[in-house]
């Protein structure tokens, strides 16, 4: 029924059923494979088609939630966000008490129609803003922090940023320690740092840029790993120079994070009708601001918007013939130059004991 509702023919639906009619799986334990197990419910794990079928099956629930619940709105705009879903990780936003019985009824209808069972034991709730914490939502446990797609959300943006980056910094340090004794040359350690240690960081920073304190912690961990704890080290600033300028092209962490965040926010602003576009319009940030930037009209609770205002003031928009890749490189180059200019002069680790001696 779901496939037909999406415009697919009955013949196509029958072929899908045949693919899954006698589907089996095997379990590998200590190198030994079990006998074949006939799959009698759900879909086969690891099959590329399973994800698409699951999304199609979940889509009716998402649509009914969007039609029935109030959701989050920015100002007087009609755009609203009711639910976000990534595979089976679903987040629902309730903004009024009247939505609670509607949610319960919609979930019951979905379970009745599809045969699916929602595991309420894995559900968590968190109160934001003025929501009354004494309200009971379907007997679901209440928490002060939720982990959603790797981000540690709380009722404060700055606290969410701090918790998320503290968790990432700890994981990165643990990975560096686990690979510390590998016999790698200096250039291989730099490459391993950029292509593996920091790989997941580029995903996180597009949502919440790291705080200055976490940038210092990450740079310290990178320096420790690259130099294997040596006392006499070349400054990271030197390693971050281009190879033609005597460096090793090491990524400038702060500039890279700000560049990725700026580009993603600009892309979201271009999506007409999106919640981000309405949010940026609410703060009058849909166009580039003047230079020097004046982010002080934005609350300190929204530090990420302050960062966006300060950075966009120095970077003209993408030209008509300029490719996205060239534009991203220009953003990084500009922010890297600003980061170097803003950094304080660093003293050498070795100082002369007798400065007046020849």
Short mmCIF file of C-alpha atoms in Angstrom, two decimals:
data_model
loop_
_atom_site.label_atom_id
_atom_site.label_comp_id
_atom_site.label_asym_id
_atom_site.label_seq_id
_atom_site.Cartn_x
_atom_site.Cartn_y
_atom_site.Cartn_z
CA UNK A 1 0.00 0.00 0.00
CA UNK A 2 2.80 2.42 0.86
CA UNK A 3 4.59 1.79 -2.45
CA UNK A 4 1.37 2.28 -4.40
CA UNK A 5 0.67 5.52 -2.49
CA UNK A 6 4.03 6.81 -3.73
CA UNK A 7 3.07 6.10 -7.34
CA UNK A 8 4.83 2.75 -7.79
CA UNK A 9 3.00 0.03 -9.70
CA UNK A 10 1.54 -3.13 -8.15
CA UNK A 11 3.92 -5.18 -10.31
CA UNK A 12 6.90 -3.41 -8.76
CA UNK A 13 5.52 -4.09 -5.27
CA UNK A 14 5.19 -7.80 -6.05
CA UNK A 15 8.82 -7.97 -7.19
CA UNK A 16 9.94 -6.34 -3.95
CA UNK A 17 7.94 -8.91 -1.97
CA UNK A 18 9.60 -11.75 -3.88
CA UNK A 19 13.03 -10.38 -3.03
CA UNK A 20 12.19 -10.49 0.67
CA UNK A 21 9.96 -13.55 0.69
CA UNK A 22 12.74 -16.05 1.42
CA UNK A 23 15.43 -13.66 2.61
CA UNK A 24 17.89 -15.17 5.09
CA UNK A 25 20.80 -14.00 7.22
CA UNK A 26 23.77 -15.65 8.89
CA UNK A 27 25.62 -14.78 12.08
CA UNK A 28 29.42 -14.89 12.29
CA UNK A 29 30.76 -15.69 15.78
CA UNK A 30 34.52 -16.11 16.32
CA UNK A 31 35.02 -16.76 12.63
CA UNK A 32 32.28 -19.43 12.37
CA UNK A 33 29.09 -18.88 10.38
CA UNK A 34 25.74 -20.05 11.70
CA UNK A 35 23.02 -21.77 9.73
CA UNK A 36 20.74 -19.61 7.63
CA UNK A 37 18.05 -17.78 9.59
CA UNK A 38 14.81 -16.99 7.80
CA UNK A 39 13.81 -13.32 8.22
CA UNK A 40 10.14 -13.29 9.23
CA UNK A 41 9.77 -9.61 10.18
CA UNK A 42 11.32 -6.23 9.37
CA UNK A 43 13.86 -6.00 6.52
CA UNK A 44 17.25 -7.57 5.92
CA UNK A 45 20.12 -5.77 7.64
CA UNK A 46 22.88 -4.51 5.35
CA UNK A 47 20.78 -4.68 2.19
CA UNK A 48 20.96 -1.39 0.21
CA UNK A 49 17.25 -1.65 -0.52
CA UNK A 50 16.28 -1.97 3.15
CA UNK A 51 17.01 1.68 3.96
CA UNK A 52 14.87 2.94 1.09
CA UNK A 53 11.98 0.67 2.07
CA UNK A 54 12.21 1.80 5.69
CA UNK A 55 12.17 5.48 4.72
CA UNK A 56 9.11 4.94 2.53
CA UNK A 57 7.37 3.11 5.35
CA UNK A 58 8.19 5.84 7.90
CA UNK A 59 7.18 8.70 5.60
CA UNK A 60 3.39 8.48 6.29
CA UNK A 61 4.05 8.96 10.02
CA UNK A 62 6.30 11.97 9.37
CA UNK A 63 3.69 13.57 7.08
CA UNK A 64 0.84 13.06 9.54
CA UNK A 65 2.90 14.57 12.37
CA UNK A 66 3.70 17.62 10.23
CA UNK A 67 0.03 18.14 9.37
CA UNK A 68 -1.36 17.71 12.89
CA UNK A 69 1.15 19.23 15.32
CA UNK A 70 1.99 22.91 15.81
CA UNK A 71 5.78 22.60 15.73
CA UNK A 72 8.35 25.39 16.02
CA UNK A 73 7.82 28.67 14.18
CA UNK A 74 10.10 31.68 13.83
CA UNK A 75 8.28 35.00 14.34
CA UNK A 76 5.17 35.28 12.20
CA UNK A 77 6.45 33.05 9.41
CA UNK A 78 4.33 30.08 8.38
CA UNK A 79 7.29 27.73 8.07
CA UNK A 80 7.40 25.27 10.92
CA UNK A 81 9.52 22.34 12.06
CA UNK A 82 7.60 19.51 13.71
CA UNK A 83 9.85 16.49 13.31
CA UNK A 84 13.32 15.59 12.07
CA UNK A 85 14.28 12.04 11.12
CA UNK A 86 17.49 10.30 10.14
CA UNK A 87 16.73 6.62 9.51
CA UNK A 88 15.09 5.42 12.74
CA UNK A 89 16.39 8.34 14.82
CA UNK A 90 13.27 10.55 15.06
CA UNK A 91 13.02 13.82 17.02
CA UNK A 92 9.58 15.37 17.61
CA UNK A 93 9.06 18.97 18.78
CA UNK A 94 6.02 19.67 20.98
CA UNK A 95 5.18 23.32 21.66
CA UNK A 96 1.76 23.04 23.30
CA UNK A 97 -0.06 20.78 25.73
CA UNK A 98 -2.77 20.15 23.11
CA UNK A 99 -0.23 18.34 20.94
CA UNK A 100 0.33 15.52 23.45
CA UNK A 101 -2.96 13.59 22.91
CA UNK A 102 -2.62 14.18 19.15
CA UNK A 103 0.86 12.63 19.20
CA UNK A 104 -0.34 9.61 21.14
CA UNK A 105 -3.25 9.08 18.74
CA UNK A 106 -1.05 9.40 15.63
CA UNK A 107 1.45 6.88 16.97
CA UNK A 108 -1.34 4.43 17.80
CA UNK A 109 -2.78 4.75 14.29
CA UNK A 110 0.62 4.17 12.72
CA UNK A 111 1.23 1.05 14.80
CA UNK A 112 -2.23 -0.31 13.95
CA UNK A 113 -1.86 0.32 10.22
CA UNK A 114 1.69 -0.97 9.77
CA UNK A 115 2.14 -3.56 12.51
CA UNK A 116 5.24 -1.68 13.69
CA UNK A 117 5.87 -1.29 17.41
CA UNK A 118 7.49 1.85 18.76
CA UNK A 119 9.98 1.06 21.53
CA UNK A 120 9.10 3.66 24.17
CA UNK A 121 11.89 2.32 26.39
CA UNK A 122 14.35 4.14 24.14
CA UNK A 123 12.39 7.39 24.18
CA UNK A 124 13.65 10.45 26.02
CA UNK A 125 12.18 13.92 26.56
CA UNK A 126 13.77 17.25 27.41
CA UNK A 127 12.07 20.52 28.33
CA UNK A 128 13.22 23.66 26.51
CA UNK A 129 12.40 27.30 27.12
CA UNK A 130 9.17 27.87 29.07
CA UNK A 131 7.90 24.30 28.87
CA UNK A 132 6.55 23.18 32.24
CA UNK A 133 8.79 20.41 33.55
CA UNK A 134 5.97 18.88 35.64
CA UNK A 135 3.98 17.85 32.55
CA UNK A 136 3.99 14.12 31.89
CA UNK A 137 4.50 13.11 28.25
CA UNK A 138 3.33 9.51 27.77
CA UNK A 139 5.32 8.43 30.87
CA UNK A 140 8.59 9.01 29.00
CA UNK A 141 11.61 9.73 31.25
CA UNK A 142 12.76 13.35 31.32
CA UNK A 143 16.42 14.27 30.84
CA UNK A 144 18.49 17.44 30.97
CA UNK A 145 20.69 16.32 28.06
CA UNK A 146 19.93 14.37 24.87
CA UNK A 147 22.38 12.88 22.41
CA UNK A 148 21.06 13.27 18.87
CA UNK A 149 23.23 12.20 15.93
CA UNK A 150 26.38 12.70 17.98
CA UNK A 151 25.45 16.10 19.43
CA UNK A 152 24.88 16.55 23.17
CA UNK A 153 21.86 18.86 23.29
CA UNK A 154 20.87 20.77 26.44
CA UNK A 155 18.53 23.73 27.04
CA UNK A 156 21.35 26.19 26.22
CA UNK A 157 23.17 26.64 22.91
CA UNK A 158 26.50 27.48 24.53
CA UNK A 159 26.24 24.52 26.92
CA UNK A 160 25.34 22.24 24.02
CA UNK A 161 28.41 23.45 22.13
CA UNK A 162 30.68 22.94 25.15
CA UNK A 163 29.39 19.42 25.90
CA UNK A 164 29.57 18.32 22.27
CA UNK A 165 33.14 19.54 21.79
CA UNK A 166 34.30 18.19 25.15
CA UNK A 167 33.08 14.74 24.09
CA UNK A 168 34.75 15.02 20.67
CA UNK A 169 38.04 16.28 22.16
CA UNK A 170 38.12 13.32 24.55
CA UNK A 171 37.51 10.85 21.71
CA UNK A 172 40.17 12.46 19.54
CA UNK A 173 42.73 12.30 22.36
CA UNK A 174 41.90 8.64 22.99
CA UNK A 175 42.40 7.84 19.30
CA UNK A 176 45.70 9.71 19.27
CA UNK A 177 46.88 7.79 22.33
CA UNK A 178 45.85 4.46 20.79
CA UNK A 179 47.94 5.15 17.66
CA UNK A 180 50.75 7.02 19.41
CA UNK A 181 53.34 4.20 19.20
CA UNK A 182 52.86 3.45 15.52
CA UNK A 183 56.07 3.68 13.55
CA UNK A 184 55.13 6.59 11.29
CA UNK A 185 57.38 9.21 9.76
CA UNK A 186 56.80 12.90 10.45
CA UNK A 187 54.92 13.56 7.22
CA UNK A 188 52.80 10.43 7.72
CA UNK A 189 51.79 11.66 11.18
CA UNK A 190 50.65 14.96 9.70
CA UNK A 191 48.70 13.14 7.02
CA UNK A 192 47.14 10.78 9.58
CA UNK A 193 46.12 13.77 11.68
CA UNK A 194 44.40 15.56 8.81
CA UNK A 195 42.76 12.56 7.16
CA UNK A 196 41.75 10.51 10.21
CA UNK A 197 42.04 12.22 13.59
CA UNK A 198 40.17 15.33 12.46
CA UNK A 199 37.84 13.68 9.92
CA UNK A 200 34.72 13.57 12.14
CA UNK A 201 35.41 17.09 13.33
CA UNK A 202 34.36 18.59 9.99
CA UNK A 203 30.85 17.19 10.49
CA UNK A 204 30.50 18.58 14.02
CA UNK A 205 31.81 22.05 13.22
CA UNK A 206 29.18 22.63 10.53
CA UNK A 207 26.56 22.67 13.31
CA UNK A 208 28.47 24.21 16.23
CA UNK A 209 31.88 25.88 15.78
CA UNK A 210 34.34 24.94 18.56
CA UNK A 211 35.00 27.34 21.39
CA UNK A 212 38.47 28.96 21.63
CA UNK A 213 39.25 26.77 24.63
CA UNK A 214 38.50 23.58 22.68
CA UNK A 215 40.55 24.81 19.72
CA UNK A 216 43.53 25.21 22.07
CA UNK A 217 42.98 21.72 23.48
CA UNK A 218 42.78 20.20 20.01
CA UNK A 219 45.89 22.03 18.81
CA UNK A 220 47.73 20.84 21.91
CA UNK A 221 46.72 17.24 21.25
CA UNK A 222 47.74 17.53 17.59
CA UNK A 223 51.15 18.95 18.50
CA UNK A 224 51.68 16.22 21.10
CA UNK A 225 50.83 13.48 18.59
CA UNK A 226 52.87 14.86 15.69
CA UNK A 227 56.02 15.44 17.76
CA UNK A 228 55.60 12.31 19.94
CA UNK A 229 56.10 14.30 23.12
CA UNK A 230 59.44 15.89 22.09
CA UNK A 231 60.43 19.00 24.02
CA UNK A 232 61.98 20.85 21.10
CA UNK A 233 59.20 21.39 18.63
CA UNK A 234 58.46 23.67 15.70
CA UNK A 235 55.44 25.86 16.40
CA UNK A 236 52.14 24.82 14.84
CA UNK A 237 52.06 28.19 13.10
CA UNK A 238 55.19 27.17 11.19
CA UNK A 239 53.74 23.78 10.25
CA UNK A 240 50.56 25.48 9.02
CA UNK A 241 52.49 27.48 6.43
CA UNK A 242 52.46 26.34 2.83
CA UNK A 243 55.29 24.08 1.75
CA UNK A 244 56.59 26.78 -0.55
CA UNK A 245 56.88 28.99 2.54
CA UNK A 246 58.76 26.47 4.66
CA UNK A 247 55.75 24.75 6.26
CA UNK A 248 53.89 21.45 5.92
CA UNK A 249 50.41 22.66 4.87
CA UNK A 250 48.94 21.59 8.21
CA UNK A 251 45.31 22.67 8.48
CA UNK A 252 44.68 25.82 10.49
CA UNK A 253 42.05 24.39 12.78
CA UNK A 254 40.16 27.53 13.75
CA UNK A 255 39.97 28.85 10.18
CA UNK A 256 38.84 25.50 8.75
CA UNK A 257 36.06 25.16 11.32
CA UNK A 258 34.78 28.68 10.75
CA UNK A 259 34.94 28.27 6.96
CA UNK A 260 32.86 25.06 6.99
CA UNK A 261 30.31 26.56 9.37
CA UNK A 262 30.01 29.77 7.35
CA UNK A 263 29.51 27.91 4.05
CA UNK A 264 26.90 25.56 5.51
CA UNK A 265 24.92 28.41 7.06
CA UNK A 266 24.98 30.29 3.76
CA UNK A 267 23.70 27.21 1.94
CA UNK A 268 20.88 26.81 4.47
CA UNK A 269 19.92 30.47 4.07
CA UNK A 270 19.41 29.94 0.33
CA UNK A 271 16.80 27.24 0.95
CA UNK A 272 13.58 29.21 0.72
CA UNK A 273 11.05 28.26 3.36
CA UNK A 274 13.55 26.52 5.61
CA UNK A 275 13.62 27.19 9.35
CA UNK A 276 17.22 28.41 9.09
CA UNK A 277 16.31 30.93 6.40
CA UNK A 278 13.50 32.33 8.58
CA UNK A 279 15.81 32.41 11.59
CA UNK A 280 18.47 34.39 9.70
CA UNK A 281 15.81 36.75 8.34
CA UNK A 282 14.60 37.31 11.90
CA UNK A 283 18.10 38.59 12.80
CA UNK A 284 18.49 40.45 9.46
CA UNK A 285 21.42 38.24 8.48
CA UNK A 286 20.20 37.05 5.08
CA UNK A 287 22.66 39.43 3.36
CA UNK A 288 26.26 40.38 4.00
CA UNK A 289 26.77 43.01 6.70
CA UNK A 290 29.15 45.95 6.62
CA UNK A 291 32.77 46.02 7.64
CA UNK A 292 33.74 46.35 10.46
CA UNK A 293 31.17 43.85 11.74
CA UNK A 294 28.89 44.66 14.68
CA UNK A 295 27.67 41.40 16.19
CA UNK A 296 26.89 42.89 19.60
CA UNK A 297 23.17 43.29 18.86
CA UNK A 298 22.97 39.48 18.92
CA UNK A 299 22.63 37.80 22.30
CA UNK A 300 25.71 36.18 23.79
CA UNK A 301 23.64 33.00 24.07
CA UNK A 302 23.87 32.72 20.28
CA UNK A 303 27.64 32.82 19.96
CA UNK A 304 27.56 30.89 16.67
CA UNK A 305 25.58 33.74 15.04
CA UNK A 306 28.13 36.25 16.33
CA UNK A 307 30.89 34.23 14.68
CA UNK A 308 28.91 34.17 11.44
CA UNK A 309 28.43 37.97 11.47
CA UNK A 310 32.11 38.66 12.11
CA UNK A 311 33.36 36.28 9.40
CA UNK A 312 30.94 37.18 6.60
CA UNK A 313 31.89 40.87 6.87
CA UNK A 314 35.35 40.09 5.49
CA UNK A 315 34.29 37.71 2.70
CA UNK A 316 32.43 38.94 -0.43
CA UNK A 317 29.76 36.61 -1.78
CA UNK A 318 30.30 33.96 -4.40
CA UNK A 319 30.82 35.40 -7.88
CA UNK A 320 28.74 34.38 -10.86
CA UNK A 321 31.56 32.45 -12.56
CA UNK A 322 33.23 31.29 -9.34
CA UNK A 323 32.83 27.58 -8.61
CA UNK A 324 31.72 26.35 -5.19
CA UNK A 325 35.09 24.73 -4.62
CA UNK A 326 36.97 27.94 -5.46
CA UNK A 327 34.63 29.91 -3.20
CA UNK A 328 35.21 27.50 -0.30
CA UNK A 329 38.97 27.82 -0.77
CA UNK A 330 38.68 31.60 -0.73
CA UNK A 331 36.69 31.47 2.50
CA UNK A 332 39.35 29.28 4.13
CA UNK A 333 42.24 31.41 2.84
CA UNK A 334 40.61 34.61 4.14
CA UNK A 335 39.78 33.20 7.57
CA UNK A 336 43.21 31.61 7.82
CA UNK A 337 44.83 35.00 7.20
CA UNK A 338 42.57 36.55 9.84
CA UNK A 339 43.37 33.78 12.31
CA UNK A 340 47.10 34.29 11.84
CA UNK A 341 46.76 38.05 12.18
CA UNK A 342 44.71 37.72 15.37
CA UNK A 343 47.04 35.21 17.04
CA UNK A 344 49.29 36.60 19.73
CA UNK A 345 53.07 36.45 19.24
CA UNK A 346 54.50 33.30 20.79
CA UNK A 347 57.77 33.08 22.64
CA UNK A 348 60.37 30.48 21.80
CA UNK A 349 60.66 27.57 24.19
CA UNK A 350 64.42 28.18 24.51
CA UNK A 351 65.43 31.56 25.89
CA UNK A 352 68.87 32.98 26.57
CA UNK A 353 69.82 32.83 30.26
CA UNK A 354 72.46 35.55 29.85
CA UNK A 355 70.91 38.00 27.35
CA UNK A 356 73.88 40.40 27.54
CA UNK A 357 76.44 37.74 26.71
CA UNK A 358 77.82 37.41 23.19
#
